[in-house]
Amino acid sequence: MATSLIGRQLGKYQITNLIGQGGMATVYRGYQLEVERYVAIKVLPPHPGQSDSFAERFQQEARTVARLQHPHIVPLYDYGDEDGILYLVMAYIEGGSLNDRIQQGPLPHDDINAMLRQVADALDYAHRQGIIHRDIKPDNILLDGEGHALITDFGIAKLAESNTRMTATGGVVGTPAYLSPEQGQGLPVSPASDIYSLGIVVYEMLTGEQPYQADTMMQVLLQHINGPVPSLRAAHSDFTPALDEALQRALSKRPEDRYPSARAFADTIRTALGQQPAVESASGSRETGPSITATGEIPILAPTQTGEHMVAVQPTESPRWNPLLLLGIFAVVVLVVVTIAVILLTLNPPTTTVEVASPTPVPPVVLDIPTPSAQMVGALRFGSIDADGDTANLQVSGLDQPGAGQMYVAWLYNSGTAAWQPLDRLPVDAFGDGILVYTDPDGAELPTVYNAVAISLEPADAAIGATPAGEIAYSGSIPLAVTEALDAVLRAAPDGLENTDGAPTSLLASAIIEAEFAQLHAGLAADASTLAGMRPHAEHTINILRGTQDDLDGNGRGENPGRGVGVEFFLDRIDAHLNTALSDADADPAVQQQIELIGVCITNSRRRVDEIMELERAVLAAANMDGLQPVMVAATDAAEALVEGEDLNQNGQIEAFEGECGLRQIATFGVSVGNINLVAGPLPNFE
């Protein structure tokens, strides 16, 4: 940046020193006085005349990234726009990057397996939320003090795409050495793009060098686009064919030929490495670089010249790139991208806006359920913008091109009611890749209503109707029992509490209502100055949690100022619905895994209910006020954690870990239970 911000206050953060500067942002260390912690502040480059639309995109992207809650993703704490300065606030992490490790030579296989699995799980989690990183590379994989790998810079590359000032390539965003072929051509990205970049990273972890090397950035880009897929055995003959084949699939030129998920790639590499002897480094050592200890920790590397390597550092490009040469190269890249765009527009001219026709009575169309063995061509992931589950992110790869005069249209479907919901036209590029994001205008909780997704071929010149008129080309579903369970847990249940209009609320909302009453009375008990003032509220807290009206303080009458049902009752009902969904024979492992995450939150909530009641009983049993102050503090803390969860590991996010997530996180994980994978063809008949 032209002007240093050191010493300046940005929002709640005092800028203390510069960490690093790159093409996409400048990174400062800041201090947040109110919580006494250091943070990393990434400041986007200034651009005179910055449009309101870019600032809005910045805020929207920051909000989306901030929702990423995963132990292997660097958390985004905050963001802001102050005097035209756009900035992101991230966790401040001391340690090294994966690039620092690689500089010491090839990594031991155990280290590769551990870090790859962590990064793969984080990527798959982000992809399920509809978020693609776009710039996976060793410098964007940080290692914390305990050796855990964390991905940083989610959202930065996407912001760069919408602001050509942030990248000299005029639209090609990313680091050339790790760029997927589709990114190099300026085509739409997908989760497969991140898997390709991760494949390059793994190649480098195995060999200590990048697969594509050239004198200019343009030559590297062209090798990614047109060059042969790198062969491990060609460069290092001691690698096994299984490992070579595993890596080559990740580095396929066509996105649809790569792995369906980052975890599938990691699992294949793990299996292949189990057949692979240790690889010697250039120095002859068979264990180069610090390895993970028996406890799973990676020793912290020696400090860099600045004495620290922080989370959000955007390293500068290699000094071998000549700036004058780059100007010419970037001009060529722009020309290539524009030419490709013109060709694609010629082959697939944009259609006019399609208006959704008013629903008309038509016979219901019955769909089918996909067979588990079918090859996945895409996924529908639910997210939240204005309400839980009100957004559907559909991403597809390798679809056939629609025929002449045809277009793809995406739909949601409920197999129980045969109800359809048109999403919109699904445009695909020359490779059959496409992305569609739909947010329900009424804030409907989509995964509680629909258990299937379909893509149909419709006349390109016709308005979208209420149900598909053409052939169902691609589809996917989850068991209806799962959707019905989500409906009861997240939207409305007959045994839920009534709202002000007399309509039933969801089981989760009911549990939170009762828990908030208990939290209120636990606080009132803590605020009382006498034991006589504490006891009634201690009784109230216990009765609210249990749904009882017992006389616990001995005043001759039992009182329950809550709704009289209890948190325990609603936790039991949530458990029952989820167990029904889990027992469905068609519930696949992905659905089961997400339900298990909710189970962690339910278990945490039950333990907190028991803890609160035990503490309140200690108040009721006390003869005097001696020693009660810490008991009441513990009770109010537990009551707050029951509702909001607790960030025990202090990583800025509340996760599905023992002792962390609470009632509110059930909605976060519940939305993802409804995610659906797509396969080719219509679904077999629903039973």
XYZ file of C-alpha atoms in Angstrom, residues 144-413:
270
model
C -0.153 -23.822 14.564
C 1.895 -24.448 17.683
C 0.450 -27.944 18.083
C 1.178 -28.947 14.519
C -2.351 -28.645 13.151
C -2.775 -27.501 9.546
C -5.147 -24.584 8.974
C -6.224 -23.118 5.633
C -6.168 -19.344 5.411
C -7.351 -16.720 2.912
C -10.777 -18.110 2.078
C -12.616 -15.511 0.035
C -9.621 -13.365 -0.903
C -9.206 -14.794 -4.406
C -12.929 -14.478 -5.084
C -12.828 -10.825 -4.078
C -9.867 -10.343 -6.400
C -11.899 -11.736 -9.286
C -14.449 -8.957 -8.837
C -11.791 -6.230 -8.640
C -9.342 -6.195 -11.549
C -7.174 -3.683 -9.713
C -6.264 -6.435 -7.257
C -4.715 -8.574 -9.994
C -2.564 -7.593 -12.921
C -3.836 -10.543 -14.946
C -7.112 -8.823 -15.656
C -9.217 -11.688 -14.336
C -6.916 -14.723 -13.880
C -6.664 -14.984 -10.107
C -4.429 -17.329 -8.133
C -0.798 -18.381 -7.877
C 0.439 -19.708 -11.266
C 2.368 -22.669 -9.825
C -0.863 -24.067 -8.278
C -3.507 -22.821 -10.721
C -5.983 -25.336 -12.171
C -6.356 -25.488 -15.981
C -9.843 -23.991 -15.819
C -8.607 -21.071 -13.728
C -5.771 -20.471 -16.178
C -8.340 -20.167 -18.960
C -10.618 -17.870 -16.992
C -13.388 -20.497 -16.831
C -15.755 -21.034 -13.887
C -14.254 -22.792 -10.884
C -15.653 -25.666 -8.839
C -14.523 -27.764 -5.861
C -12.479 -29.764 -8.377
C -10.334 -26.650 -8.900
C -9.257 -26.731 -5.250
C -8.583 -30.477 -5.504
C -6.251 -29.854 -8.468
C -4.320 -27.221 -6.515
C -4.153 -29.563 -3.534
C -2.713 -32.207 -5.857
C 0.096 -29.832 -6.798
C 0.733 -29.213 -3.103
C 0.939 -32.958 -2.410
C 3.367 -33.413 -5.328
C 5.543 -30.754 -3.727
C 5.260 -32.349 -0.284
C 6.417 -35.664 -1.755
C 9.270 -34.346 -3.889
C 10.209 -30.955 -2.467
C 9.668 -29.336 -5.883
C 6.816 -28.117 -8.071
C 5.757 -30.256 -11.051
C 5.647 -27.398 -13.558
C 8.628 -25.070 -13.742
C 9.503 -22.507 -16.407
C 11.186 -19.170 -16.879
C 7.977 -17.157 -17.148
C 4.576 -17.138 -15.526
C 2.904 -17.557 -18.911
C 4.855 -20.743 -19.601
C 3.766 -22.166 -16.247
C 0.130 -21.295 -17.004
C 0.323 -22.957 -20.401
C 1.804 -26.117 -18.882
C -1.125 -26.337 -16.482
C -3.542 -25.902 -19.391
C -1.880 -27.972 -22.127
C 1.110 -29.785 -20.665
C 1.092 -33.511 -19.862
C -0.113 -34.522 -16.436
C 2.988 -34.687 -14.210
C 4.303 -38.152 -13.458
C 5.920 -38.834 -10.111
C 7.737 -41.870 -11.464
C 9.144 -39.926 -14.395
C 10.816 -37.523 -11.996
C 11.487 -39.987 -9.155
C 11.511 -43.645 -10.188
C 11.351 -44.931 -6.613
C 7.693 -43.893 -6.231
C 5.154 -46.702 -6.661
C 2.713 -46.806 -9.620
C -0.190 -46.641 -7.142
C 1.036 -43.319 -5.746
C 1.670 -41.982 -9.243
C -1.836 -42.927 -10.389
C -3.426 -41.431 -7.273
C -1.764 -38.103 -7.896
C -2.384 -38.086 -11.639
C -6.124 -38.358 -11.095
C -6.092 -35.255 -8.889
C -4.139 -33.424 -11.606
C -6.437 -34.394 -14.495
C -7.024 -31.585 -16.968
C -10.794 -32.125 -16.940
C -12.414 -31.294 -13.563
C -14.869 -34.182 -13.865
C -11.987 -36.668 -14.069
C -10.675 -35.665 -10.629
C -11.745 -37.008 -7.259
C -15.325 -36.316 -6.125
C -14.031 -34.851 -2.863
C -10.781 -33.788 -1.240
C -11.212 -36.511 1.391
C -11.448 -39.173 -1.339
C -8.128 -37.874 -2.668
C -6.564 -37.907 0.806
C -7.772 -41.446 1.486
C -6.338 -42.684 -1.830
C -2.985 -41.049 -1.113
C -2.974 -42.590 2.357
C -3.537 -46.065 0.893
C -0.874 -45.550 -1.765
C 1.660 -44.271 0.756
C 1.096 -47.409 2.785
C 2.690 -49.298 -0.111
C 5.481 -46.752 -0.579
C 8.941 -46.931 1.060
C 10.356 -43.739 2.522
C 11.738 -41.350 -0.084
C 15.254 -40.050 0.291
C 15.848 -36.339 0.123
C 18.525 -34.710 -1.970
C 20.859 -34.882 1.017
C 20.367 -38.626 1.331
C 18.274 -38.460 4.500
C 15.160 -40.608 4.512
C 13.368 -38.424 7.090
C 13.740 -34.812 5.998
C 12.141 -31.976 7.915
C 10.635 -32.161 11.385
C 8.099 -34.954 11.677
C 4.913 -35.228 13.658
C 5.533 -36.548 17.156
C 3.709 -39.407 18.833
C 1.246 -36.893 20.227
C 0.446 -35.581 16.771
C 2.369 -32.324 17.198
C 4.739 -30.798 14.674
C 7.736 -28.998 16.166
C 7.609 -25.260 15.512
C 10.075 -24.191 12.868
C 12.842 -21.706 13.418
C 11.601 -18.122 13.031
C 11.836 -16.361 9.708
C 13.818 -13.160 9.292
C 10.938 -11.186 10.750
C 10.888 -13.509 13.753
C 7.389 -14.752 13.070
C 5.202 -16.191 10.337
C 1.633 -15.017 10.676
C -1.675 -16.206 9.313
C -2.698 -14.023 6.438
C 0.732 -13.239 4.983
C 0.474 -13.051 1.223
C 3.995 -13.788 -0.029
C 5.281 -11.914 -3.001
C 5.861 -13.723 -6.274
C 9.208 -15.288 -6.970
C 11.812 -12.671 -7.858
C 12.555 -14.366 -11.157
C 9.473 -12.786 -12.775
C 10.555 -9.675 -14.678
C 7.978 -6.872 -14.126
C 8.292 -5.522 -17.673
C 7.916 -8.997 -19.102
C 4.870 -9.583 -16.896
C 3.054 -6.608 -18.429
C 3.359 -8.183 -21.837
C 2.465 -11.611 -20.512
C -0.615 -10.313 -18.736
C -1.750 -8.551 -21.893
C -1.522 -11.850 -23.732
C -3.455 -13.578 -20.941
C -6.192 -10.964 -21.139
C -6.379 -11.390 -24.920
C -6.595 -15.202 -24.567
C -9.326 -14.977 -21.927
C -11.346 -12.464 -23.950
C -11.006 -14.610 -27.077
C -12.210 -17.698 -25.209
C -15.108 -15.718 -23.776
C -16.147 -14.528 -27.239
C -16.020 -18.101 -28.567
C -18.084 -19.433 -25.656
C -20.632 -16.659 -26.028
C -20.889 -17.430 -29.710
C -21.458 -21.135 -29.013
C -23.802 -20.457 -26.089
C -25.424 -17.038 -26.529
C -26.957 -15.612 -23.363
C -30.663 -16.042 -23.039
C -33.084 -13.428 -21.927
C -34.290 -13.390 -18.348
C -36.743 -16.222 -17.767
C -39.807 -15.332 -15.759
C -41.283 -18.000 -13.515
C -44.831 -18.626 -14.587
C -47.619 -18.671 -12.051
C -48.286 -22.219 -10.822
C -50.999 -24.031 -12.753
C -52.686 -27.288 -11.829
C -50.742 -30.102 -13.475
C -50.444 -33.811 -12.759
C -47.662 -34.498 -10.254
C -44.374 -35.729 -11.671
C -42.846 -38.638 -9.745
C -39.063 -38.820 -9.389
C -36.667 -41.634 -8.554
C -33.940 -42.250 -5.948
C -30.310 -42.406 -7.177
C -28.398 -45.644 -6.893
C -25.354 -45.339 -4.634
C -23.039 -46.682 -7.322
C -23.817 -43.896 -9.792
C -21.045 -41.385 -10.484
C -21.595 -38.017 -8.838
C -21.824 -35.045 -11.204
C -22.543 -32.329 -8.672
C -23.948 -31.408 -5.292
C -26.617 -29.233 -3.720
C -25.463 -27.621 -0.477
C -27.778 -25.670 1.775
C -26.643 -22.498 3.490
C -28.081 -19.603 5.461
C -28.340 -15.935 4.513
C -31.406 -14.425 6.179
C -32.791 -17.619 7.750
C -31.519 -21.097 8.529
C -31.334 -23.080 5.278
C -32.866 -20.390 3.057
C -30.129 -20.725 0.408
C -29.321 -23.550 -2.005
C -25.897 -23.705 -3.693
C -25.914 -26.038 -6.704
C -22.569 -26.900 -8.336
C -22.239 -29.319 -11.237
C -19.340 -30.537 -13.344
C -19.105 -32.325 -16.687
C -22.766 -32.149 -17.713
C -23.627 -32.836 -21.336
C -24.326 -29.720 -23.371
C -28.059 -29.027 -23.754
C -29.380 -29.721 -27.218
C -30.261 -27.016 -29.712
C -33.082 -24.870 -28.367
C -32.786 -26.376 -24.889
C -31.632 -25.182 -21.484
C -31.064 -26.750 -18.078
C -33.435 -25.815 -15.254
C -32.849 -26.818 -11.620
C -35.641 -27.881 -9.256
C -36.209 -28.898 -5.660
C -38.688 -31.706 -5.001
